[in-house]
RNA sequence: GCCGGGAUGGCGGAACUGGUAGACGCGGCGGAUUCAAAAUCCGCUGGUGGCAACACCUUGGGGGUUCGAGUCCCCCUCCCGGUACCA
């Protein structure tokens, strides 16, 4: 008998798909399309096991949808710009472009070896000018619309390396390369006004078929709030503008806090060395929110007071290290009695804590123990707000402030505008020219793309184009005089925000998108890691709306349905190169073949669940494939005569075998289409094979049932283990092409049962099982249960209080 | 800190709508086959007690709702992801 040889049969199947261009698809208005997209990889070197999981899920669903008759598009490309290429360049003296293209070639080979059904003619890499030129083009349009604008924002600065650091490059407040304490620096950067779209981004979450947890995270991230903007006068200086969602607590404001970079702070620092020292110390911190929230909260009195507009009281202004200039107005009002952070700050510095909200029942609170944070109380110590509940107090004080001309009601968002400038080399150049005379100008469309020079040498750690005259020197598109190019590049989230549309028309070189984008998109199913739940998925939604408003596409949202794959962890933590715990699947592919790797990763857990990786069970997947192969081969080699199956003439064992088969088809179909739980679909097929191993009927009817089981198993498993199924389908005597064969349907008649099992419980505990006619009514089930010997034993002399019958399932006797 | 998840045998997981906890697989133990081993096949395998029939216990911890809770509610612990310049 021919033994299972995955490597040769996988090569053969892959050759067949390649020769027949099996996965190249075109727009066909007569057919329903299905666009299944997996988040494209960053070409870091080799595939890791998280990629294998992600892409196997996508391939399984794509192949399944194709068998359901849909016109399926499954493309693949490369998110090719990013920091690791620069780090590799610095370490190994290889240009980032060369390193990246080399990685792409290797990883493409790995993807092909795994048998994923991609339409490779649509392949794209975001580092190619033909791709990023359109991003540059859209950006110039956004500059003209005022959606792209420039302002200063904080970055992490290493004073020794003289370079900007990513948050990831700051380790416990220090530079990852030279261990120097990192400073915060304000520099001018480009932003996209995502806040203009905040309401739409919020509202349309209701129209997409996404996991509720992801929608919740995005809602919280956008963080819409209604509050009051209030102006506090500062005698002798510009007034302070603050925003609060708790204007009902204005009477409890006992200090103001401003950022170290605030003009008032800088002004005071010039005169007062104490303040200057504090302001300087405030800069020695990471810009990340987590770091800011967790660091010790420190303050320094400014020696200047602000006037609270509600009662004209003078309250001190403090510089606080937890207030950032870039976010909001760089100033906040502090109400220690009703905000925990303010409470801790006030206790530390001996600032007054004044209660202005009391519990609705009038009971006392202990402000020595902590702040009292609630919207379910009543105002007190607040002038004419006293006794009012939150909404009434909010409205009365807001009316008063507005009447005084000291502020107005405002809707605010936690969401901040998207900073897209990076002071790095390996990214798409920002298409802007600086002219002394004419200012900042977008690069004219005819001059696009602004091509990033790829043949560069890294001297030190900064971006090489920042000192490359041939790149920088240009002429002003308006006055024709000498001018300089912007040397910052785009955030790599820009490229990954629109590739889903570009895949629909990747060969279009006259425009960013064409009408094919409207045929394929929105993406029917987008699959990728849960770690992208906020940033990438929010930016992509925003970018889609920008393209829509530019007339490039009709739909409102890019991804109709979202499947968030759980992280693949190793020893309980996220895999990363820096931790050295990435898992290379190549060894498993070499040893067992692609089908085993695909089967094993899909069997290990359901897609959305976090998976702590261990390859200990791979042998089991390989064993199943061998058993399956051997069972089919034995059936074929036996060559027994097969009869037509006559459902009415089957014996008990034959009926039971067909019942098991059709139950399995029903379950697996549901797992594939609704639940997306491939682990249970595989388990059901394993059970089916186990049942078949015990079915040793050699009669013509038995052989026909065995053939029916194998045909259907091959069809059900084809999306997961396509290579071996491709081969077995042919060997089972079929001329058709398996990938285009319709998905099997279960035979309802085979599922009909005469007798079913009922569970008997006494007081909710399992005490026995009985068999009854499938159509037995409540009374008969109850009577049969009460008559059961086991049940009797546990009922004993106790009176039966109640009997609960769940039809078809159980009888619970309550005593 | 804040936001979102998670916790079930030695391990990965199953239990889909509140109804038999532990499907399926790994590992382990025993057996068949073999000169022997690998491979393969068959059986057993949550814990405690018991010769056994069987009983009791058990889904991170504590409380609650219910005839019945892994599943729903409240509180807590630990772990994971995100936290705007990792992608």
PDB file of C-alpha atoms in Angstrom, chain A residues 9-240:
ATOM      1  CA  UNK A   9       1.734  15.041  -2.585  1.00  0.00           C
ATOM      2  CA  UNK A  10       1.839  18.616  -1.291  1.00  0.00           C
ATOM      3  CA  UNK A  11       4.230  19.673  -4.047  1.00  0.00           C
ATOM      4  CA  UNK A  12       1.962  18.013  -6.574  1.00  0.00           C
ATOM      5  CA  UNK A  13      -1.197  19.732  -5.308  1.00  0.00           C
ATOM      6  CA  UNK A  14       0.525  23.109  -5.163  1.00  0.00           C
ATOM      7  CA  UNK A  15       1.774  22.645  -8.713  1.00  0.00           C
ATOM      8  CA  UNK A  16      -1.745  21.833  -9.840  1.00  0.00           C
ATOM      9  CA  UNK A  17      -3.143  25.020  -8.259  1.00  0.00           C
ATOM     10  CA  UNK A  18      -0.343  27.125  -9.700  1.00  0.00           C
ATOM     11  CA  UNK A  19      -0.655  25.667 -13.202  1.00  0.00           C
ATOM     12  CA  UNK A  20      -4.405  26.241 -13.264  1.00  0.00           C
ATOM     13  CA  UNK A  21      -4.122  29.756 -11.717  1.00  0.00           C
ATOM     14  CA  UNK A  22      -6.694  28.381  -9.297  1.00  0.00           C
ATOM     15  CA  UNK A  23      -6.744  31.341  -6.942  1.00  0.00           C
ATOM     16  CA  UNK A  24      -6.543  34.204  -9.407  1.00  0.00           C
ATOM     17  CA  UNK A  25      -9.924  35.862  -9.466  1.00  0.00           C
ATOM     18  CA  UNK A  26     -11.639  38.610 -11.421  1.00  0.00           C
ATOM     19  CA  UNK A  27     -14.661  40.770 -10.857  1.00  0.00           C
ATOM     20  CA  UNK A  28     -17.833  38.960 -11.915  1.00  0.00           C
ATOM     21  CA  UNK A  29     -20.996  41.022 -11.379  1.00  0.00           C
ATOM     22  CA  UNK A  30     -23.087  37.881 -11.848  1.00  0.00           C
ATOM     23  CA  UNK A  31     -21.591  36.212  -8.768  1.00  0.00           C
ATOM     24  CA  UNK A  32     -21.555  37.170  -5.127  1.00  0.00           C
ATOM     25  CA  UNK A  33     -18.080  38.121  -4.057  1.00  0.00           C
ATOM     26  CA  UNK A  34     -16.415  37.200  -0.806  1.00  0.00           C
ATOM     27  CA  UNK A  35     -13.332  39.153   0.176  1.00  0.00           C
ATOM     28  CA  UNK A  36     -11.418  37.407   2.938  1.00  0.00           C
ATOM     29  CA  UNK A  37      -8.424  39.348   4.153  1.00  0.00           C
ATOM     30  CA  UNK A  38      -5.800  38.592   6.744  1.00  0.00           C
ATOM     31  CA  UNK A  39      -3.696  41.375   8.203  1.00  0.00           C
ATOM     32  CA  UNK A  40      -0.583  41.427   6.045  1.00  0.00           C
ATOM     33  CA  UNK A  41       2.732  40.667   7.711  1.00  0.00           C
ATOM     34  CA  UNK A  42       5.660  42.889   8.470  1.00  0.00           C
ATOM     35  CA  UNK A  43       8.542  41.116   6.673  1.00  0.00           C
ATOM     36  CA  UNK A  44      10.651  40.588   9.752  1.00  0.00           C
ATOM     37  CA  UNK A  45      12.616  37.638   8.383  1.00  0.00           C
ATOM     38  CA  UNK A  46      10.654  34.441   8.816  1.00  0.00           C
ATOM     39  CA  UNK A  47       7.045  33.581   9.444  1.00  0.00           C
ATOM     40  CA  UNK A  48       6.304  33.031  13.098  1.00  0.00           C
ATOM     41  CA  UNK A  49       3.622  30.799  14.465  1.00  0.00           C
ATOM     42  CA  UNK A  50       1.166  33.701  14.889  1.00  0.00           C
ATOM     43  CA  UNK A  51       1.325  34.275  11.129  1.00  0.00           C
ATOM     44  CA  UNK A  52       0.715  30.598  10.485  1.00  0.00           C
ATOM     45  CA  UNK A  53      -2.324  30.692  12.716  1.00  0.00           C
ATOM     46  CA  UNK A  54      -3.680  33.884  11.157  1.00  0.00           C
ATOM     47  CA  UNK A  55      -3.180  32.790   7.567  1.00  0.00           C
ATOM     48  CA  UNK A  56      -4.426  29.268   8.106  1.00  0.00           C
ATOM     49  CA  UNK A  57      -7.677  30.634   9.537  1.00  0.00           C
ATOM     50  CA  UNK A  58      -8.059  32.894   6.505  1.00  0.00           C
ATOM     51  CA  UNK A  59      -7.255  30.153   4.048  1.00  0.00           C
ATOM     52  CA  UNK A  60      -9.654  27.707   5.680  1.00  0.00           C
ATOM     53  CA  UNK A  61     -12.495  30.211   5.509  1.00  0.00           C
ATOM     54  CA  UNK A  62     -11.623  31.253   1.959  1.00  0.00           C
ATOM     55  CA  UNK A  63     -11.605  27.690   0.719  1.00  0.00           C
ATOM     56  CA  UNK A  64     -14.853  26.983   2.566  1.00  0.00           C
ATOM     57  CA  UNK A  65     -16.583  30.043   1.053  1.00  0.00           C
ATOM     58  CA  UNK A  66     -15.366  29.016  -2.387  1.00  0.00           C
ATOM     59  CA  UNK A  67     -16.972  25.588  -1.907  1.00  0.00           C
ATOM     60  CA  UNK A  68     -20.145  27.470  -0.969  1.00  0.00           C
ATOM     61  CA  UNK A  69     -20.111  28.950  -4.470  1.00  0.00           C
ATOM     62  CA  UNK A  70     -18.797  32.459  -3.803  1.00  0.00           C
ATOM     63  CA  UNK A  71     -16.288  34.399  -5.898  1.00  0.00           C
ATOM     64  CA  UNK A  72     -13.550  34.498  -3.267  1.00  0.00           C
ATOM     65  CA  UNK A  73     -10.697  36.984  -3.192  1.00  0.00           C
ATOM     66  CA  UNK A  74      -7.828  36.260  -0.849  1.00  0.00           C
ATOM     67  CA  UNK A  75      -4.799  38.495  -1.476  1.00  0.00           C
ATOM     68  CA  UNK A  76      -1.455  38.818   0.273  1.00  0.00           C
ATOM     69  CA  UNK A  77       1.144  41.562   0.542  1.00  0.00           C
ATOM     70  CA  UNK A  78       3.781  43.124   2.739  1.00  0.00           C
ATOM     71  CA  UNK A  79       3.618  45.851   5.334  1.00  0.00           C
ATOM     72  CA  UNK A  80       7.166  46.624   4.418  1.00  0.00           C
ATOM     73  CA  UNK A  81       8.122  49.886   6.135  1.00  0.00           C
ATOM     74  CA  UNK A  82       9.114  49.860   9.779  1.00  0.00           C
ATOM     75  CA  UNK A  83      11.765  50.195  12.422  1.00  0.00           C
ATOM     76  CA  UNK A  84      13.222  46.657  12.428  1.00  0.00           C
ATOM     77  CA  UNK A  85      14.667  47.242   8.931  1.00  0.00           C
ATOM     78  CA  UNK A  86      16.574  50.253  10.247  1.00  0.00           C
ATOM     79  CA  UNK A  87      17.805  48.362  13.270  1.00  0.00           C
ATOM     80  CA  UNK A  88      19.017  45.546  11.036  1.00  0.00           C
ATOM     81  CA  UNK A  89      20.721  48.136   8.852  1.00  0.00           C
ATOM     82  CA  UNK A  90      22.557  49.615  11.816  1.00  0.00           C
ATOM     83  CA  UNK A  91      23.532  46.206  13.170  1.00  0.00           C
ATOM     84  CA  UNK A  92      24.507  44.439   9.940  1.00  0.00           C
ATOM     85  CA  UNK A  93      25.263  47.342   7.641  1.00  0.00           C
ATOM     86  CA  UNK A  94      22.646  46.192   5.105  1.00  0.00           C
ATOM     87  CA  UNK A  95      20.405  48.820   3.488  1.00  0.00           C
ATOM     88  CA  UNK A  96      16.833  48.508   4.845  1.00  0.00           C
ATOM     89  CA  UNK A  97      15.450  48.001   1.342  1.00  0.00           C
ATOM     90  CA  UNK A  98      17.716  45.058   0.558  1.00  0.00           C
ATOM     91  CA  UNK A  99      17.040  43.499   3.940  1.00  0.00           C
ATOM     92  CA  UNK A 100      13.278  43.914   3.454  1.00  0.00           C
ATOM     93  CA  UNK A 101      13.147  42.495  -0.081  1.00  0.00           C
ATOM     94  CA  UNK A 102      15.217  39.531   0.985  1.00  0.00           C
ATOM     95  CA  UNK A 103      12.840  38.821   3.861  1.00  0.00           C
ATOM     96  CA  UNK A 104       9.841  39.142   1.562  1.00  0.00           C
ATOM     97  CA  UNK A 105      11.299  36.574  -0.813  1.00  0.00           C
ATOM     98  CA  UNK A 106      11.911  34.108   1.965  1.00  0.00           C
ATOM     99  CA  UNK A 107       8.529  34.592   3.610  1.00  0.00           C
ATOM    100  CA  UNK A 108       6.683  34.391   0.294  1.00  0.00           C
ATOM    101  CA  UNK A 109       8.290  30.997  -0.179  1.00  0.00           C
ATOM    102  CA  UNK A 110       7.075  29.909   3.247  1.00  0.00           C
ATOM    103  CA  UNK A 111       3.516  31.034   2.506  1.00  0.00           C
ATOM    104  CA  UNK A 112       3.543  29.122  -0.773  1.00  0.00           C
ATOM    105  CA  UNK A 113       4.892  26.038   0.973  1.00  0.00           C
ATOM    106  CA  UNK A 114       1.925  26.180   3.370  1.00  0.00           C
ATOM    107  CA  UNK A 115      -0.464  25.989   0.435  1.00  0.00           C
ATOM    108  CA  UNK A 116      -2.396  29.191   1.064  1.00  0.00           C
ATOM    109  CA  UNK A 117      -4.712  30.039  -1.816  1.00  0.00           C
ATOM    110  CA  UNK A 118      -3.664  33.614  -2.540  1.00  0.00           C
ATOM    111  CA  UNK A 119      -4.167  35.566  -5.707  1.00  0.00           C
ATOM    112  CA  UNK A 120      -0.477  36.360  -6.068  1.00  0.00           C
ATOM    113  CA  UNK A 121      -0.960  38.613  -9.061  1.00  0.00           C
ATOM    114  CA  UNK A 122      -2.280  41.231  -6.629  1.00  0.00           C
ATOM    115  CA  UNK A 123       0.734  41.057  -4.328  1.00  0.00           C
ATOM    116  CA  UNK A 124       1.955  44.442  -3.124  1.00  0.00           C
ATOM    117  CA  UNK A 125       4.689  45.808  -0.898  1.00  0.00           C
ATOM    118  CA  UNK A 126       4.062  49.137   0.796  1.00  0.00           C
ATOM    119  CA  UNK A 127       7.687  50.250   0.433  1.00  0.00           C
ATOM    120  CA  UNK A 128       7.351  50.465  -3.357  1.00  0.00           C
ATOM    121  CA  UNK A 129       6.883  53.966  -4.798  1.00  0.00           C
ATOM    122  CA  UNK A 130       4.001  52.674  -6.943  1.00  0.00           C
ATOM    123  CA  UNK A 131       2.173  51.997  -3.680  1.00  0.00           C
ATOM    124  CA  UNK A 132       3.089  54.913  -1.426  1.00  0.00           C
ATOM    125  CA  UNK A 133       2.784  57.520  -4.189  1.00  0.00           C
ATOM    126  CA  UNK A 134      -0.985  57.360  -3.747  1.00  0.00           C
ATOM    127  CA  UNK A 135      -0.669  57.859  -0.040  1.00  0.00           C
ATOM    128  CA  UNK A 136       1.465  60.911  -0.738  1.00  0.00           C
ATOM    129  CA  UNK A 137      -1.083  62.079  -3.277  1.00  0.00           C
ATOM    130  CA  UNK A 138      -3.986  61.749  -0.835  1.00  0.00           C
ATOM    131  CA  UNK A 139      -1.962  63.560   1.810  1.00  0.00           C
ATOM    132  CA  UNK A 140      -1.483  66.565  -0.516  1.00  0.00           C
ATOM    133  CA  UNK A 141      -5.269  66.584  -1.044  1.00  0.00           C
ATOM    134  CA  UNK A 142      -5.773  66.479   2.725  1.00  0.00           C
ATOM    135  CA  UNK A 143      -3.381  69.419   3.165  1.00  0.00           C
ATOM    136  CA  UNK A 144      -5.523  71.437   0.813  1.00  0.00           C
ATOM    137  CA  UNK A 145      -8.653  70.439   2.734  1.00  0.00           C
ATOM    138  CA  UNK A 146      -7.049  71.367   6.047  1.00  0.00           C
ATOM    139  CA  UNK A 147      -7.397  67.817   7.358  1.00  0.00           C
ATOM    140  CA  UNK A 148      -3.604  67.522   7.390  1.00  0.00           C
ATOM    141  CA  UNK A 149      -2.003  70.208   9.550  1.00  0.00           C
ATOM    142  CA  UNK A 150       1.180  70.855  11.446  1.00  0.00           C
ATOM    143  CA  UNK A 151       1.611  71.517  15.165  1.00  0.00           C
ATOM    144  CA  UNK A 152       4.071  70.711  17.907  1.00  0.00           C
ATOM    145  CA  UNK A 153       3.819  67.524  19.881  1.00  0.00           C
ATOM    146  CA  UNK A 154       5.986  65.693  22.418  1.00  0.00           C
ATOM    147  CA  UNK A 155       8.458  62.967  21.472  1.00  0.00           C
ATOM    148  CA  UNK A 156      10.980  60.911  23.422  1.00  0.00           C
ATOM    149  CA  UNK A 157      14.436  62.379  22.900  1.00  0.00           C
ATOM    150  CA  UNK A 158      17.761  60.761  23.648  1.00  0.00           C
ATOM    151  CA  UNK A 159      20.209  63.606  24.322  1.00  0.00           C
ATOM    152  CA  UNK A 160      23.254  61.390  23.690  1.00  0.00           C
ATOM    153  CA  UNK A 161      22.172  59.694  20.469  1.00  0.00           C
ATOM    154  CA  UNK A 162      20.525  62.964  19.395  1.00  0.00           C
ATOM    155  CA  UNK A 163      17.527  61.103  18.073  1.00  0.00           C
ATOM    156  CA  UNK A 164      13.835  60.542  18.641  1.00  0.00           C
ATOM    157  CA  UNK A 165      12.976  57.252  20.293  1.00  0.00           C
ATOM    158  CA  UNK A 166       9.841  55.171  19.896  1.00  0.00           C
ATOM    159  CA  UNK A 167       8.076  54.266  23.130  1.00  0.00           C
ATOM    160  CA  UNK A 168       9.311  50.723  22.637  1.00  0.00           C
ATOM    161  CA  UNK A 169      12.885  51.997  22.603  1.00  0.00           C
ATOM    162  CA  UNK A 170      12.520  53.557  26.026  1.00  0.00           C
ATOM    163  CA  UNK A 171      13.247  50.997  28.717  1.00  0.00           C
ATOM    164  CA  UNK A 172      12.317  52.192  32.194  1.00  0.00           C
ATOM    165  CA  UNK A 173      12.807  55.797  31.182  1.00  0.00           C
ATOM    166  CA  UNK A 174      16.153  55.181  29.487  1.00  0.00           C
ATOM    167  CA  UNK A 175      17.415  54.861  25.942  1.00  0.00           C
ATOM    168  CA  UNK A 176      17.624  51.222  24.868  1.00  0.00           C
ATOM    169  CA  UNK A 177      20.971  51.776  23.150  1.00  0.00           C
ATOM    170  CA  UNK A 178      22.945  53.985  25.493  1.00  0.00           C
ATOM    171  CA  UNK A 179      20.913  53.813  28.717  1.00  0.00           C
ATOM    172  CA  UNK A 180      20.704  57.601  28.905  1.00  0.00           C
ATOM    173  CA  UNK A 181      17.735  59.115  30.680  1.00  0.00           C
ATOM    174  CA  UNK A 182      15.194  60.046  28.030  1.00  0.00           C
ATOM    175  CA  UNK A 183      13.787  63.568  27.742  1.00  0.00           C
ATOM    176  CA  UNK A 184      10.520  64.819  26.400  1.00  0.00           C
ATOM    177  CA  UNK A 185      10.810  67.288  23.571  1.00  0.00           C
ATOM    178  CA  UNK A 186       8.222  69.287  21.652  1.00  0.00           C
ATOM    179  CA  UNK A 187       8.747  69.220  17.914  1.00  0.00           C
ATOM    180  CA  UNK A 188       6.633  70.265  14.917  1.00  0.00           C
ATOM    181  CA  UNK A 189       4.811  67.366  13.315  1.00  0.00           C
ATOM    182  CA  UNK A 190       2.072  66.598  10.811  1.00  0.00           C
ATOM    183  CA  UNK A 191      -1.347  65.521  12.051  1.00  0.00           C
ATOM    184  CA  UNK A 192      -4.517  64.202  10.471  1.00  0.00           C
ATOM    185  CA  UNK A 193      -7.745  65.492  11.975  1.00  0.00           C
ATOM    186  CA  UNK A 194      -9.269  62.178  12.967  1.00  0.00           C
ATOM    187  CA  UNK A 195     -11.223  64.077  15.639  1.00  0.00           C
ATOM    188  CA  UNK A 196     -13.346  65.593  12.846  1.00  0.00           C
ATOM    189  CA  UNK A 197     -14.574  62.065  12.229  1.00  0.00           C
ATOM    190  CA  UNK A 198     -14.949  61.066  15.875  1.00  0.00           C
ATOM    191  CA  UNK A 199     -18.740  61.085  15.848  1.00  0.00           C
ATOM    192  CA  UNK A 200     -18.958  59.072  12.655  1.00  0.00           C
ATOM    193  CA  UNK A 201     -16.337  56.602  13.850  1.00  0.00           C
ATOM    194  CA  UNK A 202     -18.407  56.171  16.992  1.00  0.00           C
ATOM    195  CA  UNK A 203     -21.803  55.904  15.318  1.00  0.00           C
ATOM    196  CA  UNK A 204     -20.816  53.445  12.612  1.00  0.00           C
ATOM    197  CA  UNK A 205     -19.526  50.926  15.108  1.00  0.00           C
ATOM    198  CA  UNK A 206     -23.204  50.022  15.356  1.00  0.00           C
ATOM    199  CA  UNK A 207     -23.256  48.967  11.699  1.00  0.00           C
ATOM    200  CA  UNK A 208     -20.337  46.544  11.580  1.00  0.00           C
ATOM    201  CA  UNK A 209     -20.312  42.885  12.530  1.00  0.00           C
ATOM    202  CA  UNK A 210     -17.393  43.055  14.920  1.00  0.00           C
ATOM    203  CA  UNK A 211     -16.759  41.421  18.288  1.00  0.00           C
ATOM    204  CA  UNK A 212     -18.453  43.449  20.990  1.00  0.00           C
ATOM    205  CA  UNK A 213     -15.219  43.717  22.988  1.00  0.00           C
ATOM    206  CA  UNK A 214     -13.467  45.437  20.083  1.00  0.00           C
ATOM    207  CA  UNK A 215     -16.338  47.866  19.586  1.00  0.00           C
ATOM    208  CA  UNK A 216     -16.313  48.628  23.307  1.00  0.00           C
ATOM    209  CA  UNK A 217     -12.584  49.297  23.248  1.00  0.00           C
ATOM    210  CA  UNK A 218     -12.960  51.655  20.283  1.00  0.00           C
ATOM    211  CA  UNK A 219     -15.877  53.476  21.916  1.00  0.00           C
ATOM    212  CA  UNK A 220     -13.856  53.965  25.084  1.00  0.00           C
ATOM    213  CA  UNK A 221     -10.820  55.037  23.103  1.00  0.00           C
ATOM    214  CA  UNK A 222     -12.781  57.680  21.223  1.00  0.00           C
ATOM    215  CA  UNK A 223     -14.202  58.626  24.609  1.00  0.00           C
ATOM    216  CA  UNK A 224     -16.916  61.119  23.741  1.00  0.00           C
ATOM    217  CA  UNK A 225     -17.783  63.316  26.702  1.00  0.00           C
ATOM    218  CA  UNK A 226     -20.018  66.297  27.295  1.00  0.00           C
ATOM    219  CA  UNK A 227     -18.635  69.002  29.502  1.00  0.00           C
ATOM    220  CA  UNK A 228     -17.850  72.630  29.955  1.00  0.00           C
ATOM    221  CA  UNK A 229     -14.939  74.686  28.759  1.00  0.00           C
ATOM    222  CA  UNK A 230     -14.144  77.286  31.397  1.00  0.00           C
ATOM    223  CA  UNK A 231     -11.844  80.270  31.399  1.00  0.00           C
ATOM    224  CA  UNK A 232      -9.962  81.042  34.630  1.00  0.00           C
ATOM    225  CA  UNK A 233      -8.509  84.533  34.672  1.00  0.00           C
ATOM    226  CA  UNK A 234      -4.920  84.897  35.797  1.00  0.00           C
ATOM    227  CA  UNK A 235      -4.258  88.506  36.830  1.00  0.00           C
ATOM    228  CA  UNK A 236      -1.375  89.919  34.835  1.00  0.00           C
ATOM    229  CA  UNK A 237      -1.247  86.974  32.437  1.00  0.00           C
ATOM    230  CA  UNK A 238      -3.232  85.216  29.719  1.00  0.00           C
ATOM    231  CA  UNK A 239      -6.158  83.361  31.205  1.00  0.00           C
ATOM    232  CA  UNK A 240      -6.202  79.565  31.568  1.00  0.00           C
TER     233      UNK A 240
END
